[in-house]
């Protein structure tokens, strides 16, 4: 599946798959070396991709110093940074921003548009809502009646969290751009459908939660 995504140059989805796989393996085994191996693998893939894949080189260069080509390959991230800066503390107001100046503002750069119109206050509010979804998802996972439901709920929470982290980090230039969408916020039929199906599974697991959830196999700290 990763090879198919790499051929299609869908690096954002490929990254999400790698992170979900890593977190699930870590939760199931409790071995920290799984996390270390993934970090080393992604670092190596990024270095190799930088020299051999043009799209990775463009995004890394735009992430490190977007001002080298502000009207070309780095136009998106530069406009995103300016939009976030224009938002200030309380924003310019609903409908008073200029999100169309940021390419693909309704999808890939939706967070920049929200930050411009609602400012720091609205951005923090959105982050709180995302955190509440993740926290409730983790509680559902801990209260699941068996290990399958627990790992499934944890995987869904990982999916929401990693995708949100990648898109918000990309909009703020904290991470390289990946081109993924923000769950429940970005425009797009397939994105919304996937997010709501995942949320539905969480609700099903929550409704089937047992008064005595499945015990952890090893209650000791992960090593």
PDB file of N, CA, C and O in Angstrom, residues 140-201:
ATOM      1  N   UNK A 140     -12.485   5.919  25.538  1.00  0.00           N
ATOM      2  CA  UNK A 140     -13.224   4.810  24.926  1.00  0.00           C
ATOM      3  C   UNK A 140     -12.320   3.594  24.763  1.00  0.00           C
ATOM      4  O   UNK A 140     -12.715   2.458  25.020  1.00  0.00           O
ATOM      5  N   UNK A 141     -11.085   3.827  24.324  1.00  0.00           N
ATOM      6  CA  UNK A 141     -10.143   2.720  24.139  1.00  0.00           C
ATOM      7  C   UNK A 141      -9.846   2.015  25.463  1.00  0.00           C
ATOM      8  O   UNK A 141      -9.808   0.781  25.526  1.00  0.00           O
ATOM      9  N   UNK A 142      -9.646   2.773  26.519  1.00  0.00           N
ATOM     10  CA  UNK A 142      -9.331   2.174  27.815  1.00  0.00           C
ATOM     11  C   UNK A 142     -10.504   1.398  28.387  1.00  0.00           C
ATOM     12  O   UNK A 142     -10.314   0.430  29.131  1.00  0.00           O
ATOM     13  N   UNK A 143     -11.724   1.811  28.045  1.00  0.00           N
ATOM     14  CA  UNK A 143     -12.918   1.149  28.587  1.00  0.00           C
ATOM     15  C   UNK A 143     -13.463   0.055  27.671  1.00  0.00           C
ATOM     16  O   UNK A 143     -14.506  -0.520  27.957  1.00  0.00           O
ATOM     17  N   UNK A 144     -12.758  -0.224  26.580  1.00  0.00           N
ATOM     18  CA  UNK A 144     -13.236  -1.236  25.629  1.00  0.00           C
ATOM     19  C   UNK A 144     -13.285  -2.613  26.280  1.00  0.00           C
ATOM     20  O   UNK A 144     -12.502  -2.934  27.177  1.00  0.00           O
ATOM     21  N   UNK A 145     -14.216  -3.419  25.797  1.00  0.00           N
ATOM     22  CA  UNK A 145     -14.451  -4.725  26.416  1.00  0.00           C
ATOM     23  C   UNK A 145     -13.394  -5.760  26.047  1.00  0.00           C
ATOM     24  O   UNK A 145     -13.236  -6.753  26.747  1.00  0.00           O
ATOM     25  N   UNK A 146     -12.696  -5.577  24.944  1.00  0.00           N
ATOM     26  CA  UNK A 146     -11.665  -6.543  24.542  1.00  0.00           C
ATOM     27  C   UNK A 146     -10.538  -5.810  23.847  1.00  0.00           C
ATOM     28  O   UNK A 146     -10.625  -4.623  23.540  1.00  0.00           O
ATOM     29  N   UNK A 147      -9.458  -6.542  23.590  1.00  0.00           N
ATOM     30  CA  UNK A 147      -8.265  -5.921  23.023  1.00  0.00           C
ATOM     31  C   UNK A 147      -8.486  -5.443  21.590  1.00  0.00           C
ATOM     32  O   UNK A 147      -7.929  -4.426  21.184  1.00  0.00           O
ATOM     33  N   UNK A 148      -9.293  -6.185  20.825  1.00  0.00           N
ATOM     34  CA  UNK A 148      -9.536  -5.755  19.439  1.00  0.00           C
ATOM     35  C   UNK A 148     -10.165  -4.373  19.403  1.00  0.00           C
ATOM     36  O   UNK A 148      -9.706  -3.484  18.673  1.00  0.00           O
ATOM     37  N   UNK A 149     -11.228  -4.185  20.188  1.00  0.00           N
ATOM     38  CA  UNK A 149     -11.886  -2.875  20.215  1.00  0.00           C
ATOM     39  C   UNK A 149     -10.947  -1.808  20.772  1.00  0.00           C
ATOM     40  O   UNK A 149     -10.977  -0.646  20.341  1.00  0.00           O
ATOM     41  N   UNK A 150     -10.123  -2.185  21.742  1.00  0.00           N
ATOM     42  CA  UNK A 150      -9.180  -1.220  22.316  1.00  0.00           C
ATOM     43  C   UNK A 150      -8.194  -0.741  21.268  1.00  0.00           C
ATOM     44  O   UNK A 150      -7.944   0.458  21.126  1.00  0.00           O
ATOM     45  N   UNK A 151      -7.613  -1.655  20.515  1.00  0.00           N
ATOM     46  CA  UNK A 151      -6.641  -1.276  19.502  1.00  0.00           C
ATOM     47  C   UNK A 151      -7.309  -0.522  18.353  1.00  0.00           C
ATOM     48  O   UNK A 151      -6.721   0.389  17.774  1.00  0.00           O
ATOM     49  N   UNK A 152      -8.531  -0.906  18.029  1.00  0.00           N
ATOM     50  CA  UNK A 152      -9.254  -0.202  16.974  1.00  0.00           C
ATOM     51  C   UNK A 152      -9.520   1.243  17.381  1.00  0.00           C
ATOM     52  O   UNK A 152      -9.292   2.176  16.598  1.00  0.00           O
ATOM     53  N   UNK A 153      -9.992   1.447  18.605  1.00  0.00           N
ATOM     54  CA  UNK A 153     -10.247   2.809  19.087  1.00  0.00           C
ATOM     55  C   UNK A 153      -8.955   3.612  19.150  1.00  0.00           C
ATOM     56  O   UNK A 153      -8.916   4.793  18.768  1.00  0.00           O
ATOM     57  N   UNK A 154      -7.879   2.984  19.612  1.00  0.00           N
ATOM     58  CA  UNK A 154      -6.592   3.681  19.682  1.00  0.00           C
ATOM     59  C   UNK A 154      -6.101   4.041  18.286  1.00  0.00           C
ATOM     60  O   UNK A 154      -5.523   5.122  18.071  1.00  0.00           O
ATOM     61  N   UNK A 155      -6.327   3.167  17.307  1.00  0.00           N
ATOM     62  CA  UNK A 155      -5.937   3.464  15.940  1.00  0.00           C
ATOM     63  C   UNK A 155      -6.711   4.630  15.359  1.00  0.00           C
ATOM     64  O   UNK A 155      -6.152   5.474  14.644  1.00  0.00           O
ATOM     65  N   UNK A 156      -8.001   4.700  15.657  1.00  0.00           N
ATOM     66  CA  UNK A 156      -8.821   5.810  15.171  1.00  0.00           C
ATOM     67  C   UNK A 156      -8.356   7.130  15.789  1.00  0.00           C
ATOM     68  O   UNK A 156      -8.256   8.157  15.102  1.00  0.00           O
ATOM     69  N   UNK A 157      -8.073   7.100  17.091  1.00  0.00           N
ATOM     70  CA  UNK A 157      -7.565   8.309  17.749  1.00  0.00           C
ATOM     71  C   UNK A 157      -6.231   8.729  17.135  1.00  0.00           C
ATOM     72  O   UNK A 157      -5.978   9.917  16.913  1.00  0.00           O
ATOM     73  N   UNK A 158      -5.379   7.742  16.850  1.00  0.00           N
ATOM     74  CA  UNK A 158      -4.096   8.045  16.207  1.00  0.00           C
ATOM     75  C   UNK A 158      -4.312   8.682  14.838  1.00  0.00           C
ATOM     76  O   UNK A 158      -3.619   9.639  14.463  1.00  0.00           O
ATOM     77  N   UNK A 159      -5.270   8.155  14.101  1.00  0.00           N
ATOM     78  CA  UNK A 159      -5.584   8.700  12.770  1.00  0.00           C
ATOM     79  C   UNK A 159      -6.004  10.162  12.867  1.00  0.00           C
ATOM     80  O   UNK A 159      -5.486  11.025  12.131  1.00  0.00           O
ATOM     81  N   UNK A 160      -6.929  10.463  13.780  1.00  0.00           N
ATOM     82  CA  UNK A 160      -7.359  11.853  13.954  1.00  0.00           C
ATOM     83  C   UNK A 160      -6.197  12.742  14.391  1.00  0.00           C
ATOM     84  O   UNK A 160      -6.005  13.848  13.880  1.00  0.00           O
ATOM     85  N   UNK A 161      -5.434  12.260  15.373  1.00  0.00           N
ATOM     86  CA  UNK A 161      -4.367  13.078  15.938  1.00  0.00           C
ATOM     87  C   UNK A 161      -3.239  13.352  14.958  1.00  0.00           C
ATOM     88  O   UNK A 161      -2.790  14.498  14.819  1.00  0.00           O
ATOM     89  N   UNK A 162      -2.769  12.297  14.266  1.00  0.00           N
ATOM     90  CA  UNK A 162      -1.658  12.468  13.330  1.00  0.00           C
ATOM     91  C   UNK A 162      -2.069  13.351  12.156  1.00  0.00           C
ATOM     92  O   UNK A 162      -1.316  14.240  11.729  1.00  0.00           O
ATOM     93  N   UNK A 163      -3.272  13.141  11.633  1.00  0.00           N
ATOM     94  CA  UNK A 163      -3.711  13.947  10.494  1.00  0.00           C
ATOM     95  C   UNK A 163      -3.853  15.411  10.900  1.00  0.00           C
ATOM     96  O   UNK A 163      -3.457  16.307  10.149  1.00  0.00           O
ATOM     97  N   UNK A 164      -4.401  15.668  12.078  1.00  0.00           N
ATOM     98  CA  UNK A 164      -4.529  17.047  12.559  1.00  0.00           C
ATOM     99  C   UNK A 164      -3.156  17.673  12.773  1.00  0.00           C
ATOM    100  O   UNK A 164      -2.927  18.838  12.427  1.00  0.00           O
ATOM    101  N   UNK A 165      -2.239  16.895  13.347  1.00  0.00           N
ATOM    102  CA  UNK A 165      -0.890  17.412  13.600  1.00  0.00           C
ATOM    103  C   UNK A 165      -0.180  17.762  12.299  1.00  0.00           C
ATOM    104  O   UNK A 165       0.466  18.821  12.194  1.00  0.00           O
ATOM    105  N   UNK A 166      -0.300  16.904  11.295  1.00  0.00           N
ATOM    106  CA  UNK A 166       0.395  17.145  10.024  1.00  0.00           C
ATOM    107  C   UNK A 166      -0.132  18.388   9.317  1.00  0.00           C
ATOM    108  O   UNK A 166       0.649  19.197   8.806  1.00  0.00           O
ATOM    109  N   UNK A 167      -1.454  18.557   9.288  1.00  0.00           N
ATOM    110  CA  UNK A 167      -2.005  19.687   8.543  1.00  0.00           C
ATOM    111  C   UNK A 167      -1.801  21.005   9.295  1.00  0.00           C
ATOM    112  O   UNK A 167      -1.440  22.026   8.703  1.00  0.00           O
ATOM    113  N   UNK A 168      -1.989  21.004  10.612  1.00  0.00           N
ATOM    114  CA  UNK A 168      -1.786  22.236  11.382  1.00  0.00           C
ATOM    115  C   UNK A 168      -0.309  22.606  11.410  1.00  0.00           C
ATOM    116  O   UNK A 168       0.064  23.771  11.242  1.00  0.00           O
ATOM    117  N   UNK A 169       0.551  21.610  11.615  1.00  0.00           N
ATOM    118  CA  UNK A 169       1.979  21.876  11.592  1.00  0.00           C
ATOM    119  C   UNK A 169       2.449  22.380  10.243  1.00  0.00           C
ATOM    120  O   UNK A 169       3.312  23.264  10.158  1.00  0.00           O
ATOM    121  N   UNK A 170       1.886  21.846   9.159  1.00  0.00           N
ATOM    122  CA  UNK A 170       2.246  22.317   7.828  1.00  0.00           C
ATOM    123  C   UNK A 170       1.798  23.742   7.574  1.00  0.00           C
ATOM    124  O   UNK A 170       2.526  24.543   6.963  1.00  0.00           O
ATOM    125  N   UNK A 171       0.609  24.099   8.035  1.00  0.00           N
ATOM    126  CA  UNK A 171       0.104  25.466   7.858  1.00  0.00           C
ATOM    127  C   UNK A 171       0.926  26.491   8.627  1.00  0.00           C
ATOM    128  O   UNK A 171       1.056  27.640   8.205  1.00  0.00           O
ATOM    129  N   UNK A 172       1.474  26.081   9.778  1.00  0.00           N
ATOM    130  CA  UNK A 172       2.256  26.991  10.619  1.00  0.00           C
ATOM    131  C   UNK A 172       3.757  26.901  10.341  1.00  0.00           C
ATOM    132  O   UNK A 172       4.536  27.519  11.048  1.00  0.00           O
ATOM    133  N   UNK A 173       4.161  26.103   9.374  1.00  0.00           N
ATOM    134  CA  UNK A 173       5.565  25.871   9.023  1.00  0.00           C
ATOM    135  C   UNK A 173       6.343  25.224  10.157  1.00  0.00           C
ATOM    136  O   UNK A 173       7.558  25.407  10.283  1.00  0.00           O
ATOM    137  N   UNK A 174       5.668  24.473  10.987  1.00  0.00           N
ATOM    138  CA  UNK A 174       6.346  23.670  11.997  1.00  0.00           C
ATOM    139  C   UNK A 174       6.770  22.321  11.419  1.00  0.00           C
ATOM    140  O   UNK A 174       7.688  21.685  11.947  1.00  0.00           O
ATOM    141  N   UNK A 175       6.089  21.887  10.356  1.00  0.00           N
ATOM    142  CA  UNK A 175       6.380  20.636   9.677  1.00  0.00           C
ATOM    143  C   UNK A 175       6.327  20.869   8.170  1.00  0.00           C
ATOM    144  O   UNK A 175       5.684  21.828   7.716  1.00  0.00           O
ATOM    145  N   UNK A 176       6.970  20.010   7.390  1.00  0.00           N
ATOM    146  CA  UNK A 176       6.835  20.136   5.927  1.00  0.00           C
ATOM    147  C   UNK A 176       5.396  19.890   5.493  1.00  0.00           C
ATOM    148  O   UNK A 176       4.649  19.147   6.149  1.00  0.00           O
ATOM    149  N   UNK A 177       4.994  20.502   4.400  1.00  0.00           N
ATOM    150  CA  UNK A 177       3.643  20.329   3.883  1.00  0.00           C
ATOM    151  C   UNK A 177       3.428  18.885   3.433  1.00  0.00           C
ATOM    152  O   UNK A 177       4.300  18.281   2.803  1.00  0.00           O
ATOM    153  N   UNK A 178       2.262  18.340   3.759  1.00  0.00           N
ATOM    154  CA  UNK A 178       1.941  16.965   3.368  1.00  0.00           C
ATOM    155  C   UNK A 178       0.693  16.878   2.502  1.00  0.00           C
ATOM    156  O   UNK A 178       0.445  15.849   1.883  1.00  0.00           O
ATOM    157  N   UNK A 179      -0.122  17.912   2.471  1.00  0.00           N
ATOM    158  CA  UNK A 179      -1.294  17.909   1.601  1.00  0.00           C
ATOM    159  C   UNK A 179      -2.459  17.097   2.120  1.00  0.00           C
ATOM    160  O   UNK A 179      -3.327  16.694   1.342  1.00  0.00           O
ATOM    161  N   UNK A 180      -2.522  16.832   3.435  1.00  0.00           N
ATOM    162  CA  UNK A 180      -3.665  16.113   3.993  1.00  0.00           C
ATOM    163  C   UNK A 180      -4.713  17.120   4.451  1.00  0.00           C
ATOM    164  O   UNK A 180      -4.481  18.326   4.460  1.00  0.00           O
ATOM    165  N   UNK A 181      -5.873  16.614   4.837  1.00  0.00           N
ATOM    166  CA  UNK A 181      -6.976  17.480   5.251  1.00  0.00           C
ATOM    167  C   UNK A 181      -7.147  17.450   6.761  1.00  0.00           C
ATOM    168  O   UNK A 181      -6.699  16.530   7.437  1.00  0.00           O
ATOM    169  N   UNK A 182      -7.811  18.474   7.286  1.00  0.00           N
ATOM    170  CA  UNK A 182      -8.101  18.557   8.712  1.00  0.00           C
ATOM    171  C   UNK A 182      -9.438  17.872   8.982  1.00  0.00           C
ATOM    172  O   UNK A 182     -10.465  18.289   8.434  1.00  0.00           O
ATOM    173  N   UNK A 183      -9.469  16.812   9.793  1.00  0.00           N
ATOM    174  CA  UNK A 183     -10.705  16.051  10.003  1.00  0.00           C
ATOM    175  C   UNK A 183     -11.866  16.929  10.452  1.00  0.00           C
ATOM    176  O   UNK A 183     -11.716  17.781  11.332  1.00  0.00           O
ATOM    177  N   UNK A 184     -13.028  16.744   9.820  1.00  0.00           N
ATOM    178  CA  UNK A 184     -14.285  17.417  10.145  1.00  0.00           C
ATOM    179  C   UNK A 184     -14.289  18.901   9.796  1.00  0.00           C
ATOM    180  O   UNK A 184     -15.291  19.573   9.987  1.00  0.00           O
ATOM    181  N   UNK A 185     -13.181  19.432   9.293  1.00  0.00           N
ATOM    182  CA  UNK A 185     -13.094  20.866   9.021  1.00  0.00           C
ATOM    183  C   UNK A 185     -12.868  21.131   7.537  1.00  0.00           C
ATOM    184  O   UNK A 185     -13.552  21.963   6.944  1.00  0.00           O
ATOM    185  N   UNK A 186     -11.902  20.445   6.923  1.00  0.00           N
ATOM    186  CA  UNK A 186     -11.584  20.686   5.518  1.00  0.00           C
ATOM    187  C   UNK A 186     -12.724  20.250   4.608  1.00  0.00           C
ATOM    188  O   UNK A 186     -13.442  19.295   4.903  1.00  0.00           O
ATOM    189  N   UNK A 187     -12.863  20.958   3.494  1.00  0.00           N
ATOM    190  CA  UNK A 187     -13.853  20.605   2.491  1.00  0.00           C
ATOM    191  C   UNK A 187     -13.378  19.372   1.727  1.00  0.00           C
ATOM    192  O   UNK A 187     -12.210  19.244   1.406  1.00  0.00           O
ATOM    193  N   UNK A 188     -14.315  18.487   1.423  1.00  0.00           N
ATOM    194  CA  UNK A 188     -13.973  17.301   0.634  1.00  0.00           C
ATOM    195  C   UNK A 188     -14.827  16.122   1.040  1.00  0.00           C
ATOM    196  O   UNK A 188     -14.884  15.765   2.220  1.00  0.00           O
ATOM    197  N   UNK A 189     -15.502  15.523   0.080  1.00  0.00           N
ATOM    198  CA  UNK A 189     -16.427  14.433   0.383  1.00  0.00           C
ATOM    199  C   UNK A 189     -15.749  13.216   0.975  1.00  0.00           C
ATOM    200  O   UNK A 189     -16.211  12.658   1.976  1.00  0.00           O
ATOM    201  N   UNK A 190     -14.646  12.770   0.381  1.00  0.00           N
ATOM    202  CA  UNK A 190     -13.980  11.566   0.868  1.00  0.00           C
ATOM    203  C   UNK A 190     -13.396  11.780   2.255  1.00  0.00           C
ATOM    204  O   UNK A 190     -13.427  10.882   3.107  1.00  0.00           O
ATOM    205  N   UNK A 191     -12.867  12.977   2.513  1.00  0.00           N
ATOM    206  CA  UNK A 191     -12.291  13.268   3.830  1.00  0.00           C
ATOM    207  C   UNK A 191     -13.366  13.258   4.911  1.00  0.00           C
ATOM    208  O   UNK A 191     -13.195  12.656   5.974  1.00  0.00           O
ATOM    209  N   UNK A 192     -14.479  13.934   4.629  1.00  0.00           N
ATOM    210  CA  UNK A 192     -15.565  13.971   5.615  1.00  0.00           C
ATOM    211  C   UNK A 192     -16.152  12.576   5.839  1.00  0.00           C
ATOM    212  O   UNK A 192     -16.440  12.182   6.974  1.00  0.00           O
ATOM    213  N   UNK A 193     -16.334  11.827   4.757  1.00  0.00           N
ATOM    214  CA  UNK A 193     -16.897  10.482   4.880  1.00  0.00           C
ATOM    215  C   UNK A 193     -16.002   9.596   5.733  1.00  0.00           C
ATOM    216  O   UNK A 193     -16.479   8.898   6.639  1.00  0.00           O
ATOM    217  N   UNK A 194     -14.701   9.624   5.470  1.00  0.00           N
ATOM    218  CA  UNK A 194     -13.764   8.814   6.240  1.00  0.00           C
ATOM    219  C   UNK A 194     -13.772   9.204   7.714  1.00  0.00           C
ATOM    220  O   UNK A 194     -13.773   8.344   8.606  1.00  0.00           O
ATOM    221  N   UNK A 195     -13.785  10.504   7.986  1.00  0.00           N
ATOM    222  CA  UNK A 195     -13.768  10.974   9.375  1.00  0.00           C
ATOM    223  C   UNK A 195     -15.034  10.565  10.117  1.00  0.00           C
ATOM    224  O   UNK A 195     -14.975  10.121  11.275  1.00  0.00           O
ATOM    225  N   UNK A 196     -16.189  10.678   9.465  1.00  0.00           N
ATOM    226  CA  UNK A 196     -17.437  10.338  10.141  1.00  0.00           C
ATOM    227  C   UNK A 196     -17.596   8.828  10.320  1.00  0.00           C
ATOM    228  O   UNK A 196     -18.168   8.377  11.318  1.00  0.00           O
ATOM    229  N   UNK A 197     -17.090   8.042   9.385  1.00  0.00           N
ATOM    230  CA  UNK A 197     -17.112   6.588   9.564  1.00  0.00           C
ATOM    231  C   UNK A 197     -16.235   6.202  10.754  1.00  0.00           C
ATOM    232  O   UNK A 197     -16.611   5.359  11.585  1.00  0.00           O
ATOM    233  N   UNK A 198     -15.054   6.829  10.862  1.00  0.00           N
ATOM    234  CA  UNK A 198     -14.170   6.560  11.996  1.00  0.00           C
ATOM    235  C   UNK A 198     -14.830   6.970  13.318  1.00  0.00           C
ATOM    236  O   UNK A 198     -14.754   6.252  14.316  1.00  0.00           O
ATOM    237  N   UNK A 199     -15.502   8.129  13.309  1.00  0.00           N
ATOM    238  CA  UNK A 199     -16.195   8.575  14.518  1.00  0.00           C
ATOM    239  C   UNK A 199     -17.344   7.631  14.867  1.00  0.00           C
ATOM    240  O   UNK A 199     -17.594   7.347  16.048  1.00  0.00           O
ATOM    241  N   UNK A 200     -18.037   7.126  13.855  1.00  0.00           N
ATOM    242  CA  UNK A 200     -19.109   6.155  14.082  1.00  0.00           C
ATOM    243  C   UNK A 200     -18.579   4.891  14.766  1.00  0.00           C
ATOM    244  O   UNK A 200     -19.199   4.360  15.690  1.00  0.00           O
ATOM    245  N   UNK A 201     -17.408   4.415  14.322  1.00  0.00           N
ATOM    246  CA  UNK A 201     -16.815   3.235  14.950  1.00  0.00           C
ATOM    247  C   UNK A 201     -16.483   3.508  16.417  1.00  0.00           C
ATOM    248  O   UNK A 201     -16.674   2.642  17.276  1.00  0.00           O
TER     249      UNK A 201
END
